[in-house]
Short mmCIF file of C-alpha atoms in Angstrom, two decimals:
data_model
loop_
_atom_site.label_atom_id
_atom_site.label_comp_id
_atom_site.label_asym_id
_atom_site.label_seq_id
_atom_site.Cartn_x
_atom_site.Cartn_y
_atom_site.Cartn_z
CA UNK A 1 61.33 -53.61 -54.87
CA UNK A 2 63.80 -51.18 -53.32
CA UNK A 3 63.69 -50.15 -49.65
CA UNK A 4 62.47 -46.70 -50.72
CA UNK A 5 59.35 -48.13 -52.33
CA UNK A 6 57.16 -47.76 -49.26
CA UNK A 7 58.10 -44.10 -49.08
CA UNK A 8 57.10 -43.61 -52.69
CA UNK A 9 53.60 -44.74 -51.81
CA UNK A 10 53.41 -43.08 -48.38
CA UNK A 11 50.93 -42.42 -47.13
CA UNK A 12 48.73 -45.31 -48.16
CA UNK A 13 45.34 -43.84 -49.02
CA UNK A 14 44.30 -40.93 -46.82
CA UNK A 15 41.85 -39.38 -49.25
CA UNK A 16 42.43 -35.97 -50.83
CA UNK A 17 44.99 -34.90 -48.26
CA UNK A 18 46.86 -38.21 -48.55
CA UNK A 19 47.31 -37.45 -52.24
CA UNK A 20 48.31 -33.88 -51.34
CA UNK A 21 51.09 -35.19 -49.10
CA UNK A 22 52.43 -37.31 -51.92
CA UNK A 23 52.38 -34.39 -54.38
CA UNK A 24 54.08 -31.73 -52.21
CA UNK A 25 57.83 -31.11 -52.22
CA UNK A 26 58.50 -31.48 -48.51
CA UNK A 27 62.24 -30.92 -49.02
CA UNK A 28 61.48 -27.18 -49.00
CA UNK A 29 60.09 -27.40 -45.47
CA UNK A 30 61.74 -28.01 -42.13
CA UNK A 31 60.36 -31.57 -42.25
CA UNK A 32 62.47 -32.54 -45.26
CA UNK A 33 61.37 -35.16 -47.83
CA UNK A 34 58.91 -37.61 -46.35
CA UNK A 35 61.35 -40.42 -47.19
CA UNK A 36 63.40 -39.08 -44.29
CA UNK A 37 60.47 -38.61 -41.89
CA UNK A 38 60.79 -40.51 -38.62
CA UNK A 39 58.49 -43.48 -38.17
CA UNK A 40 56.53 -41.89 -35.32
CA UNK A 41 55.68 -38.94 -37.61
CA UNK A 42 54.54 -41.25 -40.40
CA UNK A 43 52.49 -43.35 -37.99
CA UNK A 44 50.78 -40.30 -36.56
CA UNK A 45 50.01 -38.92 -40.03
CA UNK A 46 48.67 -42.30 -41.16
CA UNK A 47 46.29 -42.39 -38.18
CA UNK A 48 44.95 -38.83 -38.51
CA UNK A 49 44.38 -39.15 -42.27
CA UNK A 50 41.94 -42.02 -41.67
CA UNK A 51 40.02 -40.31 -38.85
CA UNK A 52 36.51 -38.96 -39.58
CA UNK A 53 37.09 -36.30 -36.90
CA UNK A 54 38.96 -33.08 -37.87
CA UNK A 55 42.58 -33.55 -36.73
CA UNK A 56 45.66 -31.47 -37.44
CA UNK A 57 49.26 -32.29 -36.57
CA UNK A 58 51.57 -29.39 -35.71
CA UNK A 59 55.09 -30.75 -36.14
CA UNK A 60 58.34 -29.25 -34.96
CA UNK A 61 59.00 -25.84 -33.39
CA UNK A 62 57.26 -24.10 -36.31
CA UNK A 63 54.16 -26.27 -36.05
CA UNK A 64 54.11 -27.46 -39.68
CA UNK A 65 50.46 -28.30 -40.38
CA UNK A 66 49.41 -31.71 -41.69
CA UNK A 67 45.70 -32.48 -41.45
CA UNK A 68 42.97 -34.78 -42.75
CA UNK A 69 40.06 -34.23 -45.12
CA UNK A 70 37.68 -33.47 -42.23
CA UNK A 71 39.92 -30.60 -41.12
CA UNK A 72 39.99 -29.30 -44.72
CA UNK A 73 36.26 -28.65 -44.44
CA UNK A 74 36.83 -26.73 -41.20
CA UNK A 75 39.66 -24.71 -42.82
CA UNK A 76 37.32 -23.51 -45.57
CA UNK A 77 38.92 -21.09 -48.03
CA UNK A 78 42.31 -21.45 -46.30
CA UNK A 79 42.71 -24.95 -47.75
CA UNK A 80 44.90 -26.12 -49.52
CA UNK A 81 47.37 -23.23 -48.99
CA UNK A 82 47.20 -23.93 -45.26
CA UNK A 83 48.51 -27.46 -45.77
CA UNK A 84 52.23 -27.68 -44.91
CA UNK A 85 52.37 -24.08 -43.60
CA UNK A 86 53.57 -22.91 -40.19
CA UNK A 87 50.61 -22.69 -37.85
CA UNK A 88 51.39 -19.17 -36.58
CA UNK A 89 51.59 -17.94 -40.19
CA UNK A 90 48.69 -20.08 -41.47
CA UNK A 91 46.31 -18.62 -38.87
CA UNK A 92 47.80 -15.15 -38.19
CA UNK A 93 44.59 -13.82 -36.59
CA UNK A 94 45.01 -16.34 -33.73
CA UNK A 95 48.81 -16.46 -33.69
CA UNK A 96 49.03 -15.74 -29.95
CA UNK A 97 46.57 -18.51 -29.15
CA UNK A 98 48.52 -21.04 -31.25
CA UNK A 99 51.83 -19.82 -29.86
CA UNK A 100 50.61 -20.85 -26.40
CA UNK A 101 49.43 -24.20 -27.80
CA UNK A 102 52.92 -24.92 -29.20
CA UNK A 103 54.68 -23.90 -25.99
CA UNK A 104 52.45 -26.07 -23.82
CA UNK A 105 52.41 -29.05 -26.21
CA UNK A 106 56.14 -29.12 -26.90
CA UNK A 107 56.64 -28.76 -23.15
CA UNK A 108 54.77 -32.04 -22.68
CA UNK A 109 51.47 -30.53 -21.51
CA UNK A 110 47.92 -30.92 -22.71
CA UNK A 111 45.14 -28.41 -23.32
CA UNK A 112 41.39 -28.79 -23.58
CA UNK A 113 38.77 -26.16 -24.47
CA UNK A 114 35.00 -26.41 -24.73
CA UNK A 115 33.08 -23.98 -26.96
CA UNK A 116 36.20 -21.85 -27.31
CA UNK A 117 35.33 -18.64 -29.12
CA UNK A 118 37.77 -17.44 -31.81
CA UNK A 119 37.60 -15.08 -34.78
CA UNK A 120 38.95 -16.72 -37.95
CA UNK A 121 39.30 -15.51 -41.54
CA UNK A 122 38.39 -18.73 -43.29
CA UNK A 123 36.79 -16.98 -46.26
CA UNK A 124 38.72 -13.72 -46.24
CA UNK A 125 36.43 -11.98 -43.75
CA UNK A 126 36.30 -12.12 -39.94
CA UNK A 127 34.07 -14.92 -38.72
CA UNK A 128 33.11 -15.66 -35.14
CA UNK A 129 33.35 -19.41 -34.47
CA UNK A 130 33.20 -21.74 -31.47
CA UNK A 131 35.14 -25.01 -31.14
CA UNK A 132 35.93 -27.90 -28.85
CA UNK A 133 39.72 -28.19 -28.92
CA UNK A 134 41.94 -30.93 -27.46
CA UNK A 135 45.75 -30.72 -27.72
CA UNK A 136 48.24 -33.42 -26.75
CA UNK A 137 51.99 -33.84 -27.38
CA UNK A 138 53.41 -36.33 -29.92
CA UNK A 139 56.65 -37.89 -28.69
CA UNK A 140 59.69 -38.32 -30.92
CA UNK A 141 62.04 -41.31 -31.10
CA UNK A 142 64.03 -39.82 -28.24
CA UNK A 143 60.94 -39.75 -26.02
CA UNK A 144 60.62 -35.97 -26.08
CA UNK A 145 57.67 -34.03 -27.54
CA UNK A 146 58.27 -33.13 -31.18
CA UNK A 147 54.79 -32.19 -32.26
CA UNK A 148 51.28 -31.38 -31.08
CA UNK A 149 48.18 -33.29 -32.16
CA UNK A 150 44.97 -31.22 -32.20
CA UNK A 151 41.43 -32.58 -32.42
CA UNK A 152 39.18 -29.76 -33.67
CA UNK A 153 35.39 -30.04 -33.55
CA UNK A 154 33.47 -26.92 -34.54
CA UNK A 155 30.42 -26.20 -32.34
CA UNK A 156 29.38 -22.89 -33.88
CA UNK A 157 25.94 -24.06 -34.99
CA UNK A 158 25.31 -25.73 -31.66
CA UNK A 159 26.29 -22.61 -29.69
CA UNK A 160 24.18 -20.34 -31.89
CA UNK A 161 21.24 -22.72 -31.64
CA UNK A 162 21.55 -22.86 -27.84
CA UNK A 163 21.70 -19.07 -27.65
CA UNK A 164 18.70 -18.72 -29.92
CA UNK A 165 16.83 -21.27 -27.80
CA UNK A 166 17.79 -19.40 -24.62
CA UNK A 167 16.48 -16.13 -26.10
CA UNK A 168 13.28 -17.84 -27.21
CA UNK A 169 12.82 -19.35 -23.75
CA UNK A 170 13.43 -15.95 -22.15
CA UNK A 171 10.84 -14.35 -24.43
CA UNK A 172 8.46 -17.18 -23.59
CA UNK A 173 9.07 -16.68 -19.87
CA UNK A 174 8.41 -12.96 -20.24
CA UNK A 175 5.22 -13.64 -22.16
CA UNK A 176 4.09 -16.19 -19.59
CA UNK A 177 4.95 -13.83 -16.75
CA UNK A 178 2.97 -11.07 -18.43
CA UNK A 179 0.04 -13.46 -18.73
CA UNK A 180 0.45 -14.52 -15.10
CA UNK A 181 1.41 -18.09 -16.00
CA UNK A 182 2.87 -20.01 -13.05
CA UNK A 183 3.67 -23.11 -15.09
CA UNK A 184 2.57 -26.58 -16.12
CA UNK A 185 2.43 -29.75 -14.07
CA UNK A 186 2.20 -33.51 -14.58
CA UNK A 187 1.26 -35.79 -11.70
CA UNK A 188 1.99 -39.50 -12.27
CA UNK A 189 -0.91 -40.87 -10.31
CA UNK A 190 0.27 -44.46 -9.90
CA UNK A 191 3.67 -43.54 -8.47
CA UNK A 192 2.42 -40.35 -6.77
CA UNK A 193 5.20 -38.34 -8.43
CA UNK A 194 4.44 -34.70 -9.20
CA UNK A 195 6.60 -32.94 -11.83
CA UNK A 196 6.72 -29.20 -12.60
CA UNK A 197 9.09 -26.51 -13.78
CA UNK A 198 11.30 -24.70 -11.26
CA UNK A 199 9.15 -21.55 -11.12
CA UNK A 200 6.02 -23.59 -10.47
CA UNK A 201 7.71 -25.45 -7.61
CA UNK A 202 9.03 -22.24 -6.07
CA UNK A 203 5.56 -20.67 -6.16
CA UNK A 204 4.24 -23.64 -4.14
CA UNK A 205 7.14 -23.32 -1.65
CA UNK A 206 8.72 -26.54 -2.96
CA UNK A 207 12.45 -26.92 -3.60
CA UNK A 208 12.84 -25.99 -7.33
CA UNK A 209 15.18 -28.98 -7.82
CA UNK A 210 12.22 -31.26 -7.08
CA UNK A 211 10.39 -29.88 -10.09
CA UNK A 212 12.39 -32.02 -12.51
CA UNK A 213 13.16 -34.83 -10.07
CA UNK A 214 9.58 -35.22 -8.94
CA UNK A 215 7.99 -35.12 -5.49
CA UNK A 216 4.84 -36.45 -3.80
CA UNK A 217 1.65 -34.50 -4.45
CA UNK A 218 1.50 -33.76 -0.71
CA UNK A 219 4.61 -31.53 -1.01
CA UNK A 220 2.71 -29.22 -3.37
CA UNK A 221 -0.54 -29.38 -1.40
CA UNK A 222 1.42 -28.14 1.63
CA UNK A 223 1.95 -24.81 -0.18
CA UNK A 224 -1.80 -24.17 -0.45
CA UNK A 225 -3.55 -21.98 2.11
CA UNK A 226 -4.78 -24.17 5.01
CA UNK A 227 -8.37 -22.98 4.47
CA UNK A 228 -8.29 -24.14 0.82
CA UNK A 229 -6.15 -27.28 0.87
CA UNK A 230 -8.90 -29.82 1.70
CA UNK A 231 -11.20 -28.40 -0.97
CA UNK A 232 -8.44 -28.72 -3.58
CA UNK A 233 -7.48 -32.24 -2.50
CA UNK A 234 -11.16 -33.27 -2.78
CA UNK A 235 -11.45 -31.63 -6.23
CA UNK A 236 -8.35 -33.50 -7.49
CA UNK A 237 -9.68 -36.84 -6.20
CA UNK A 238 -13.08 -36.13 -7.77
CA UNK A 239 -11.45 -35.48 -11.17
CA UNK A 240 -9.41 -38.67 -10.90
CA UNK A 241 -12.47 -40.78 -10.03
CA UNK A 242 -15.01 -39.19 -12.41
CA UNK A 243 -12.81 -37.89 -15.24
CA UNK A 244 -14.41 -34.43 -15.04
CA UNK A 245 -12.29 -31.37 -15.85
CA UNK A 246 -10.40 -29.84 -12.96
CA UNK A 247 -10.94 -26.06 -12.59
CA UNK A 248 -10.22 -24.45 -9.23
CA UNK A 249 -9.27 -21.09 -7.72
CA UNK A 250 -7.35 -21.09 -4.46
CA UNK A 251 -4.75 -19.29 -2.39
CA UNK A 252 -1.06 -20.09 -1.97
CA UNK A 253 0.52 -19.21 1.37
CA UNK A 254 4.12 -18.25 0.58
CA UNK A 255 7.01 -18.74 2.98
CA UNK A 256 7.31 -14.95 3.35
CA UNK A 257 3.70 -14.81 4.55
CA UNK A 258 2.32 -13.30 1.33
CA UNK A 259 -0.79 -14.76 -0.26
CA UNK A 260 -1.15 -15.31 -4.00
CA UNK A 261 -4.34 -16.33 -5.79
CA UNK A 262 -4.05 -18.90 -8.59
CA UNK A 263 -6.37 -20.64 -11.01
CA UNK A 264 -5.59 -24.27 -11.88
CA UNK A 265 -6.97 -26.18 -14.86
CA UNK A 266 -6.26 -29.81 -15.69
CA UNK A 267 -7.57 -33.27 -16.39
CA UNK A 268 -6.80 -36.88 -15.58
CA UNK A 269 -5.53 -39.13 -18.38
CA UNK A 270 -6.14 -42.88 -18.21
CA UNK A 271 -4.02 -45.81 -19.34
CA UNK A 272 -5.04 -48.63 -21.67
CA UNK A 273 -6.21 -50.57 -18.63
CA UNK A 274 -8.68 -47.76 -17.85
CA UNK A 275 -6.95 -46.82 -14.63
CA UNK A 276 -5.76 -43.26 -13.81
CA UNK A 277 -2.30 -42.69 -15.26
CA UNK A 278 -1.36 -38.99 -15.40
CA UNK A 279 -2.96 -35.78 -14.21
CA UNK A 280 -1.77 -32.79 -16.28
CA UNK A 281 -2.59 -29.11 -16.31
CA UNK A 282 -1.57 -25.49 -15.92
CA UNK A 283 -1.67 -22.92 -13.13
CA UNK A 284 -2.10 -19.16 -13.66
CA UNK A 285 -1.50 -16.39 -11.12
CA UNK A 286 -4.76 -14.41 -10.81
CA UNK A 287 -3.81 -12.28 -7.80
CA UNK A 288 -4.13 -9.00 -9.70
CA UNK A 289 -7.56 -9.95 -10.99
CA UNK A 290 -8.73 -10.98 -7.52
CA UNK A 291 -7.44 -7.72 -6.05
CA UNK A 292 -9.24 -5.79 -8.78
CA UNK A 293 -12.45 -7.70 -8.06
CA UNK A 294 -12.12 -6.97 -4.35
CA UNK A 295 -11.52 -3.31 -5.14
CA UNK A 296 -14.65 -3.23 -7.29
CA UNK A 297 -16.64 -4.91 -4.51
CA UNK A 298 -15.43 -2.32 -2.01
CA UNK A 299 -16.23 0.48 -4.43
CA UNK A 300 -19.76 -0.88 -4.87
CA UNK A 301 -20.25 -1.02 -1.10
CA UNK A 302 -18.70 2.44 -0.83
CA UNK A 303 -21.10 3.84 -3.41
CA UNK A 304 -24.09 2.30 -1.63
CA UNK A 305 -22.84 3.66 1.68
CA UNK A 306 -22.33 7.13 0.20
CA UNK A 307 -25.82 7.28 -1.30
CA UNK A 308 -27.36 6.48 2.08
CA UNK A 309 -25.18 9.11 3.75
CA UNK A 310 -26.09 11.75 1.18
CA UNK A 311 -29.79 11.30 1.93
CA UNK A 312 -29.07 11.49 5.67
CA UNK A 313 -27.11 14.70 5.15
CA UNK A 314 -29.83 16.18 2.92
CA UNK A 315 -32.48 15.40 5.52
CA UNK A 316 -30.37 17.01 8.24
CA UNK A 317 -29.69 20.15 6.19
CA UNK A 318 -33.34 20.56 5.23
CA UNK A 319 -34.36 20.28 8.89
CA UNK A 320 -31.56 22.61 9.95
CA UNK A 321 -32.41 25.20 7.26
CA UNK A 322 -36.14 25.10 8.05
CA UNK A 323 -35.50 25.59 11.77
CA UNK A 324 -33.27 28.65 11.33
CA UNK A 325 -34.97 30.32 8.34
CA UNK A 326 -37.59 33.07 8.72
CA UNK A 327 -39.10 32.61 5.24
CA UNK A 328 -39.10 30.13 2.33
CA UNK A 329 -36.63 32.39 0.52
CA UNK A 330 -34.23 32.38 3.46
CA UNK A 331 -34.60 28.60 3.73
CA UNK A 332 -33.78 28.14 0.03
CA UNK A 333 -30.74 30.41 0.33
CA UNK A 334 -29.48 28.61 3.45
CA UNK A 335 -30.08 25.20 1.91
CA UNK A 336 -28.17 26.14 -1.29
CA UNK A 337 -25.26 27.36 0.83
CA UNK A 338 -25.13 24.14 2.81
CA UNK A 339 -25.36 22.03 -0.35
CA UNK A 340 -22.49 23.97 -1.90
CA UNK A 341 -20.44 23.40 1.27
CA UNK A 342 -21.28 19.70 1.16
CA UNK A 343 -20.06 19.48 -2.44
CA UNK A 344 -16.78 21.14 -1.45
CA UNK A 345 -16.34 18.55 1.28
CA UNK A 346 -17.17 15.79 -1.20
CA UNK A 347 -14.43 17.07 -3.52
CA UNK A 348 -11.91 16.33 -0.76
CA UNK A 349 -13.00 12.73 -0.24
CA UNK A 350 -13.79 11.76 -3.86
CA UNK A 351 -10.21 10.60 -4.65
CA UNK A 352 -10.42 8.18 -1.72
CA UNK A 353 -13.73 6.85 -2.95
CA UNK A 354 -12.58 6.47 -6.56
CA UNK A 355 -9.11 5.15 -5.71
CA UNK A 356 -7.26 8.04 -7.35
CA UNK A 357 -4.55 10.21 -5.89
CA UNK A 358 -5.56 13.61 -4.60
CA UNK A 359 -3.98 16.40 -6.59
CA UNK A 360 -4.86 19.41 -4.42
CA UNK A 361 -2.18 21.64 -3.02
CA UNK A 362 -1.14 21.56 0.62
CA UNK A 363 -3.73 22.91 3.06
CA UNK A 364 -4.02 23.23 6.86
CA UNK A 365 -5.96 21.40 9.55
CA UNK A 366 -8.11 24.48 10.24
CA UNK A 367 -9.14 24.82 6.58
CA UNK A 368 -9.74 21.10 6.23
CA UNK A 369 -11.90 20.75 9.36
CA UNK A 370 -13.96 23.85 8.53
CA UNK A 371 -14.51 22.71 4.92
CA UNK A 372 -15.79 19.29 5.96
CA UNK A 373 -18.01 20.53 8.84
CA UNK A 374 -19.38 23.72 7.27
CA UNK A 375 -22.47 22.00 5.77
CA UNK A 376 -23.63 21.18 9.32
CA UNK A 377 -23.25 24.69 10.79
CA UNK A 378 -26.49 26.40 11.88
CA UNK A 379 -25.10 29.77 12.86
CA UNK A 380 -25.00 28.92 16.55
CA UNK A 381 -21.55 29.45 18.10
CA UNK A 382 -21.98 26.32 20.22
CA UNK A 383 -23.18 23.93 17.49
CA UNK A 384 -19.72 23.08 16.13
CA UNK A 385 -16.66 24.42 17.95
CA UNK A 386 -13.26 24.05 16.27
CA UNK A 387 -9.85 25.10 17.56
CA UNK A 388 -6.25 24.23 16.87
CA UNK A 389 -3.05 25.48 15.23
CA UNK A 390 -2.49 25.79 11.48
CA UNK A 391 -0.81 22.40 11.10
CA UNK A 392 0.06 21.75 7.44
CA UNK A 393 -1.68 18.83 5.69
CA UNK A 394 -0.07 17.47 2.51
CA UNK A 395 -1.89 16.57 -0.69
CA UNK A 396 -1.65 12.82 -0.10
CA UNK A 397 -2.96 13.00 3.49
CA UNK A 398 -5.90 15.33 2.71
CA UNK A 399 -8.09 12.59 1.26
CA UNK A 400 -7.70 10.15 4.16
CA UNK A 401 -8.19 12.75 6.89
CA UNK A 402 -11.14 14.38 5.11
CA UNK A 403 -12.77 10.95 4.81
CA UNK A 404 -12.40 10.38 8.57
CA UNK A 405 -13.90 13.79 9.44
CA UNK A 406 -16.72 13.48 6.90
CA UNK A 407 -17.61 9.97 8.10
CA UNK A 408 -17.64 11.13 11.72
CA UNK A 409 -19.87 14.09 10.84
CA UNK A 410 -22.27 11.86 8.91
CA UNK A 411 -22.53 9.43 11.84
CA UNK A 412 -23.18 12.40 14.13
CA UNK A 413 -26.01 13.49 11.79
CA UNK A 414 -27.53 10.00 11.69
CA UNK A 415 -27.03 8.80 15.26
CA UNK A 416 -25.15 11.33 17.34
CA UNK A 417 -24.99 14.95 18.46
CA UNK A 418 -26.01 16.51 15.13
CA UNK A 419 -29.25 14.49 15.09
CA UNK A 420 -30.61 16.70 17.90
CA UNK A 421 -31.19 20.49 17.77
CA UNK A 422 -29.26 21.04 20.99
CA UNK A 423 -26.40 18.71 20.18
CA UNK A 424 -22.87 20.01 19.68
CA UNK A 425 -19.43 18.89 18.62
CA UNK A 426 -16.07 20.17 19.86
CA UNK A 427 -13.13 19.43 17.55
CA UNK A 428 -9.70 20.33 18.89
CA UNK A 429 -6.25 19.43 17.67
CA UNK A 430 -2.64 20.07 18.57
CA UNK A 431 0.82 19.11 17.34
CA UNK A 432 2.60 17.38 20.20
CA UNK A 433 6.03 15.86 19.64
CA UNK A 434 6.02 13.88 16.41
CA UNK A 435 2.24 13.44 16.23
CA UNK A 436 -0.93 15.37 15.53
CA UNK A 437 -3.56 14.67 18.19
CA UNK A 438 -7.21 15.41 17.39
CA UNK A 439 -10.20 15.09 19.72
CA UNK A 440 -13.78 14.81 18.45
CA UNK A 441 -16.11 15.34 21.41
CA UNK A 442 -19.93 15.03 21.00
CA UNK A 443 -22.58 16.04 23.53
CA UNK A 444 -26.32 16.67 23.57
CA UNK A 445 -27.19 13.76 21.33
CA UNK A 446 -29.17 10.59 22.14
CA UNK A 447 -27.93 8.83 25.27
CA UNK A 448 -25.63 5.88 24.61
CA UNK A 449 -26.67 2.89 26.71
CA UNK A 450 -24.18 0.34 25.33
CA UNK A 451 -21.20 0.35 23.04
CA UNK A 452 -22.16 -0.71 19.47
CA UNK A 453 -21.37 -4.40 18.94
CA UNK A 454 -21.17 -4.37 15.14
CA UNK A 455 -18.95 -2.16 13.02
CA UNK A 456 -20.56 -0.53 10.01
CA UNK A 457 -18.87 -0.09 6.68
CA UNK A 458 -18.22 3.57 7.49
CA UNK A 459 -16.31 2.58 10.63
CA UNK A 460 -14.21 0.16 8.57
CA UNK A 461 -13.40 2.93 6.08
CA UNK A 462 -12.46 5.31 8.89
CA UNK A 463 -10.14 2.81 10.55
CA UNK A 464 -8.58 1.89 7.19
CA UNK A 465 -7.86 5.56 6.46
CA UNK A 466 -6.31 6.28 9.86
CA UNK A 467 -4.24 3.12 10.39
CA UNK A 468 -3.51 2.21 6.78
CA UNK A 469 -3.18 5.40 4.77
CA UNK A 470 -2.08 7.74 7.58
CA UNK A 471 -0.20 5.28 9.78
CA UNK A 472 -2.02 6.55 12.89
CA UNK A 473 -4.22 5.31 15.72
CA UNK A 474 -7.93 5.81 16.47
CA UNK A 475 -9.78 5.34 19.76
CA UNK A 476 -13.57 5.38 20.41
CA UNK A 477 -14.87 6.27 23.86
CA UNK A 478 -18.63 5.55 23.92
CA UNK A 479 -19.68 7.76 26.84
CA UNK A 480 -23.30 7.95 27.89
CA UNK A 481 -23.61 11.63 26.93
CA UNK A 482 -21.86 11.27 23.57
CA UNK A 483 -18.99 9.79 21.56
CA UNK A 484 -15.43 10.94 22.07
CA UNK A 485 -13.05 10.14 19.24
CA UNK A 486 -9.27 10.43 19.55
CA UNK A 487 -6.91 10.44 16.59
CA UNK A 488 -3.12 10.30 16.61
CA UNK A 489 -1.32 10.72 13.27
CA UNK A 490 2.45 11.07 12.64
CA UNK A 491 3.23 14.61 11.45
CA UNK A 492 5.56 13.15 8.83
CA UNK A 493 2.67 11.22 7.25
CA UNK A 494 0.31 14.18 7.65
CA UNK A 495 2.59 16.49 5.68
CA UNK A 496 3.12 14.03 2.81
#
């Protein structure tokens, strides 16, 4: 057999592309006939043809492409015309990218990309693909780089799947957030290792990294409000011992001082030996529901309080009308007038009772005080005395201030100056500096022997309106001859 015989059969095997090498006229390329190829080129080609991984060899300055069957699949509709072509011409849409590959590789450098995004025209239309790419130089017989070997692994499906999963997880997180879901947990009882997702851990003031790594149950119990933690620890132990379902509501005390209400549900799972193995469950944020329940409870108490006050006011107005009227007709007329005035005052405080924003236009202190106190006037100039400048009161502040005045008037009717025929109230106000100062001064009512020890619901409402809604201060001076009330409210809040 002649010395050229091996060349006639080169390359040995190599699948479809091995046969393609043997059939092409390489003398028309810069590589020349493969009988003249250097041994290092033949060796490299022989190795890549037998690799199951997509590999392409870019030989010489032009980057003549020789690749295996696995790369043919990646090349798609470009194969077999791509085989033996110059890489910059074979993939013109990424010519700049491959130009850099050739410069680096023939300069002796290496390149590595992970999930590299490129747009290729494998089937005649633009196609967005992602690939892991590794480039290394192939040395010639003189020890210098003469080609670049590229390992090409397409990751398009993986990238798209990961993105789809990320979107699905984001939608799931949004759905769980909307439902108030904090997360799931799994406590390995025997090793005392508590696992959760990052959001769950953060809610319990635990380092989110410990969610996956695991932490002692005590780390999570430390995030529970001190007043609830023993009850929850006892409930967990009871479920472990008895196997009963675990259902508990409790508070979390966050690092920022805020309190969140949660509901936890779970159960203990037992191993084949009958001993406790895992305790699994879910936790839901129920803060909004608890706040709504508290609001409803306050509204119920408010309604009960208002009904009692209405009867007290009615009784006072009937007595007042009967005392000043000369005939039943005059009494009926006076009583209707006072009832109408009471309804106008109620219109001012109803938004505060119902939890809705007041929508009235801006008014003044004089108008507001007179509207609230008019139902209790008896025509006497000394019964209710009011004086002060026309300080503007904004729509948002009207409700809170009207509630304070109305509550004070009702208490005066029930217990104070307005419960006696000779009692009187002096209400004065002034704008001093940045604050409105209002004095409510009662006299002529029942003598006050001691300061009241308990605060009624009305007093709580009054304080909440002044300090919370209006950002002001309130002082009670329980003098023997009558209550003196002092209010101080920022003018900025009053005008809002």
